[in-house]
Amino acid sequence: MKTYLFDDKRSLGHAIFGFVSAIVPFWLGIIVIISYTIYEVKEPENAVSTVGDLMEFVVGFMLGIMIRLGI
C-alpha cells in the first residue's frame, strides 16, 4: 500500500503552512488558503498526491485552530 500523507520532505512544510495560516489574522489566512489550494491544483502531479498535500495542509490548519482556541 502506497502512502500519500506525509510521504516526502515537503509534507511537513505543507502542515506548517496550514498551521501558520490558522494563527495569522483571518483575512491573511483566507488569502493563504486560497493561494495554496490554487497552487496545488495547478501543480503537475497525480490527483491522489494533490489531495494528500491538501490533507497535510488541513492537518496543520486544524492544529493551528486548536491552539488558537486553546483546546
Tab-separated table of N, CA and C in Angstrom:
chain	number	residue	atom	x	y	z
A	1	MET	N	0.842	-1.180	0.000
A	1	MET	CA	0.000	0.000	0.000
A	1	MET	C	0.884	1.239	0.000
A	2	LYS	N	0.622	2.151	-0.892
A	2	LYS	CA	1.414	3.371	-1.010
A	2	LYS	C	0.860	4.446	-0.080
A	3	THR	N	1.775	5.161	0.575
A	3	THR	CA	1.384	6.227	1.492
A	3	THR	C	1.324	7.549	0.743
A	4	TYR	N	0.273	8.341	0.970
A	4	TYR	CA	0.124	9.621	0.307
A	4	TYR	C	0.093	10.791	1.292
A	5	LEU	N	0.027	10.506	2.582
A	5	LEU	CA	0.080	11.561	3.589
A	5	LEU	C	1.432	11.505	4.272
A	6	PHE	N	2.073	12.645	4.375
A	6	PHE	CA	3.393	12.760	4.977
A	6	PHE	C	4.357	11.743	4.354
A	7	ASP	N	4.425	11.801	3.022
A	7	ASP	CA	5.203	10.834	2.261
A	7	ASP	C	6.542	11.362	1.740
A	8	ASP	N	6.813	12.654	1.899
A	8	ASP	CA	8.089	13.200	1.431
A	8	ASP	C	8.539	14.339	2.342
A	9	LYS	N	9.690	14.934	1.994
A	9	LYS	CA	10.263	16.001	2.827
A	9	LYS	C	9.369	17.239	2.882
A	10	ARG	N	8.658	17.521	1.819
A	10	ARG	CA	7.823	18.721	1.758
A	10	ARG	C	6.537	18.591	2.560
A	11	SER	N	6.197	17.398	2.986
A	11	SER	CA	4.947	17.169	3.707
A	11	SER	C	4.874	17.968	5.003
A	12	LEU	N	5.962	18.002	5.737
A	12	LEU	CA	5.976	18.770	6.973
A	12	LEU	C	5.788	20.258	6.661
A	13	GLY	N	6.346	20.712	5.553
A	13	GLY	CA	6.163	22.102	5.135
A	13	GLY	C	4.710	22.426	4.853
A	14	HIS	N	3.988	21.493	4.250
A	14	HIS	CA	2.559	21.699	3.981
A	14	HIS	C	1.800	21.872	5.296
A	15	ALA	N	2.117	21.029	6.276
A	15	ALA	CA	1.445	21.112	7.569
A	15	ALA	C	1.804	22.409	8.290
A	16	ILE	N	3.058	22.817	8.219
A	16	ILE	CA	3.479	24.079	8.849
A	16	ILE	C	2.784	25.254	8.179
A	17	PHE	N	2.672	25.207	6.866
A	17	PHE	CA	1.984	26.264	6.126
A	17	PHE	C	0.525	26.350	6.558
A	18	GLY	N	-0.126	25.213	6.731
A	18	GLY	CA	-1.508	25.193	7.213
A	18	GLY	C	-1.610	25.734	8.630
A	19	PHE	N	-0.651	25.363	9.487
A	19	PHE	CA	-0.630	25.843	10.862
A	19	PHE	C	-0.520	27.365	10.902
A	20	VAL	N	0.395	27.898	10.115
A	20	VAL	CA	0.611	29.351	10.088
A	20	VAL	C	-0.638	30.062	9.575
A	21	SER	N	-1.296	29.488	8.572
A	21	SER	CA	-2.498	30.134	8.034
A	21	SER	C	-3.624	30.199	9.063
A	22	ALA	N	-3.583	29.322	10.066
A	22	ALA	CA	-4.623	29.325	11.098
A	22	ALA	C	-4.351	30.341	12.200
A	23	ILE	N	-3.092	30.715	12.399
A	23	ILE	CA	-2.783	31.610	13.516
A	23	ILE	C	-2.559	33.059	13.093
A	24	VAL	N	-2.481	33.327	11.795
A	24	VAL	CA	-2.361	34.708	11.325
A	24	VAL	C	-3.749	35.352	11.337
A	25	PRO	N	-3.831	36.663	11.137
A	25	PRO	CA	-5.157	37.299	11.063
A	25	PRO	C	-6.048	36.636	10.010
A	26	PHE	N	-7.352	36.672	10.267
A	26	PHE	CA	-8.340	35.967	9.443
A	26	PHE	C	-8.190	36.266	7.951
A	27	TRP	N	-8.112	37.538	7.570
A	27	TRP	CA	-8.054	37.908	6.149
A	27	TRP	C	-6.796	37.347	5.491
A	28	LEU	N	-5.687	37.328	6.201
A	28	LEU	CA	-4.454	36.785	5.640
A	28	LEU	C	-4.543	35.270	5.514
A	29	GLY	N	-5.183	34.628	6.493
A	29	GLY	CA	-5.380	33.187	6.435
A	29	GLY	C	-6.216	32.771	5.230
A	30	ILE	N	-7.257	33.542	4.936
A	30	ILE	CA	-8.102	33.248	3.768
A	30	ILE	C	-7.283	33.350	2.479
A	31	ILE	N	-6.450	34.383	2.391
A	31	ILE	CA	-5.604	34.552	1.202
A	31	ILE	C	-4.645	33.376	1.065
A	32	VAL	N	-4.058	32.950	2.167
A	32	VAL	CA	-3.122	31.820	2.133
A	32	VAL	C	-3.839	30.538	1.707
A	33	ILE	N	-5.007	30.285	2.257
A	33	ILE	CA	-5.755	29.064	1.916
A	33	ILE	C	-6.109	29.040	0.439
A	34	ILE	N	-6.607	30.133	-0.074
A	34	ILE	CA	-6.981	30.200	-1.492
A	34	ILE	C	-5.752	30.047	-2.380
A	35	SER	N	-4.685	30.745	-2.057
A	35	SER	CA	-3.454	30.669	-2.852
A	35	SER	C	-2.871	29.262	-2.850
A	36	TYR	N	-2.818	28.646	-1.682
A	36	TYR	CA	-2.262	27.296	-1.574
A	36	TYR	C	-3.094	26.299	-2.371
A	37	THR	N	-4.413	26.405	-2.267
A	37	THR	CA	-5.286	25.490	-2.998
A	37	THR	C	-5.101	25.642	-4.507
A	38	ILE	N	-5.043	26.870	-4.991
A	38	ILE	CA	-4.828	27.101	-6.424
A	38	ILE	C	-3.485	26.540	-6.858
A	39	TYR	N	-2.432	26.778	-6.053
A	39	TYR	CA	-1.103	26.263	-6.374
A	39	TYR	C	-1.125	24.734	-6.471
A	40	GLU	N	-1.738	24.083	-5.505
A	40	GLU	CA	-1.758	22.616	-5.502
A	40	GLU	C	-2.550	22.057	-6.677
A	41	VAL	N	-3.655	22.691	-7.018
A	41	VAL	CA	-4.458	22.199	-8.136
A	41	VAL	C	-3.707	22.352	-9.454
A	42	LYS	N	-2.956	23.421	-9.602
A	42	LYS	CA	-2.223	23.659	-10.853
A	42	LYS	C	-0.910	22.885	-10.933
A	43	GLU	N	-0.412	22.381	-9.799
A	43	GLU	CA	0.850	21.643	-9.786
A	43	GLU	C	0.699	20.341	-10.577
A	44	PRO	N	1.665	20.053	-11.468
A	44	PRO	CA	1.541	18.852	-12.307
A	44	PRO	C	1.942	17.574	-11.553
A	45	GLU	N	1.005	16.986	-10.838
A	45	GLU	CA	1.204	15.685	-10.205
A	45	GLU	C	-0.130	14.965	-10.188
A	46	ASN	N	-0.097	13.692	-9.839
A	46	ASN	CA	-1.357	12.949	-9.899
A	46	ASN	C	-2.332	13.442	-8.837
A	47	ALA	N	-3.594	13.180	-9.068
A	47	ALA	CA	-4.666	13.723	-8.224
A	47	ALA	C	-4.588	13.224	-6.787
A	48	VAL	N	-4.181	11.992	-6.586
A	48	VAL	CA	-4.108	11.445	-5.236
A	48	VAL	C	-3.043	12.174	-4.422
A	49	SER	N	-1.918	12.481	-5.042
A	49	SER	CA	-0.865	13.228	-4.343
A	49	SER	C	-1.323	14.644	-4.015
A	50	THR	N	-2.081	15.260	-4.919
A	50	THR	CA	-2.600	16.600	-4.676
A	50	THR	C	-3.553	16.594	-3.481
A	51	VAL	N	-4.434	15.618	-3.430
A	51	VAL	CA	-5.358	15.507	-2.295
A	51	VAL	C	-4.567	15.254	-1.010
A	52	GLY	N	-3.525	14.441	-1.086
A	52	GLY	CA	-2.679	14.194	0.080
A	52	GLY	C	-2.020	15.466	0.578
A	53	ASP	N	-1.504	16.283	-0.352
A	53	ASP	CA	-0.885	17.562	0.028
A	53	ASP	C	-1.901	18.489	0.682
A	54	LEU	N	-3.101	18.527	0.143
A	54	LEU	CA	-4.149	19.363	0.730
A	54	LEU	C	-4.536	18.860	2.122
A	55	MET	N	-4.569	17.554	2.313
A	55	MET	CA	-4.894	17.000	3.623
A	55	MET	C	-3.793	17.305	4.641
A	56	GLU	N	-2.540	17.299	4.205
A	56	GLU	CA	-1.442	17.677	5.095
A	56	GLU	C	-1.611	19.125	5.547
A	57	PHE	N	-2.015	19.981	4.620
A	57	PHE	CA	-2.288	21.377	4.938
A	57	PHE	C	-3.408	21.467	5.971
A	58	VAL	N	-4.464	20.692	5.768
A	58	VAL	CA	-5.613	20.716	6.677
A	58	VAL	C	-5.218	20.228	8.074
A	59	VAL	N	-4.347	19.237	8.153
A	59	VAL	CA	-3.885	18.752	9.460
A	59	VAL	C	-3.188	19.896	10.208
A	60	GLY	N	-2.298	20.602	9.527
A	60	GLY	CA	-1.632	21.739	10.151
A	60	GLY	C	-2.607	22.839	10.521
A	61	PHE	N	-3.580	23.081	9.660
A	61	PHE	CA	-4.591	24.107	9.925
A	61	PHE	C	-5.397	23.752	11.173
A	62	MET	N	-5.804	22.494	11.288
A	62	MET	CA	-6.591	22.070	12.454
A	62	MET	C	-5.775	22.217	13.739
A	63	LEU	N	-4.498	21.872	13.695
A	63	LEU	CA	-3.652	22.055	14.879
A	63	LEU	C	-3.559	23.533	15.255
A	64	GLY	N	-3.416	24.391	14.244
A	64	GLY	CA	-3.358	25.827	14.497
A	64	GLY	C	-4.644	26.358	15.109
A	65	ILE	N	-5.777	25.901	14.602
A	65	ILE	CA	-7.074	26.322	15.145
A	65	ILE	C	-7.221	25.857	16.589
A	66	MET	N	-6.800	24.634	16.859
A	66	MET	CA	-6.889	24.113	18.229
A	66	MET	C	-6.045	24.946	19.190
A	67	ILE	N	-4.864	25.312	18.764
A	67	ILE	CA	-4.003	26.142	19.614
A	67	ILE	C	-4.595	27.530	19.773
A	68	ARG	N	-5.108	28.080	18.669
A	68	ARG	CA	-5.689	29.418	18.725
A	68	ARG	C	-6.893	29.477	19.660
A	69	LEU	N	-7.690	28.408	19.690
A	69	LEU	CA	-8.869	28.350	20.535
A	69	LEU	C	-8.554	27.863	21.953
A	70	GLY	N	-7.340	27.389	22.172
A	70	GLY	CA	-6.945	26.910	23.482
A	70	GLY	C	-7.490	25.548	23.837
A	71	ILE	N	-7.671	24.710	22.841
A	71	ILE	CA	-8.214	23.371	23.076
A	71	ILE	C	-7.074	22.413	23.375
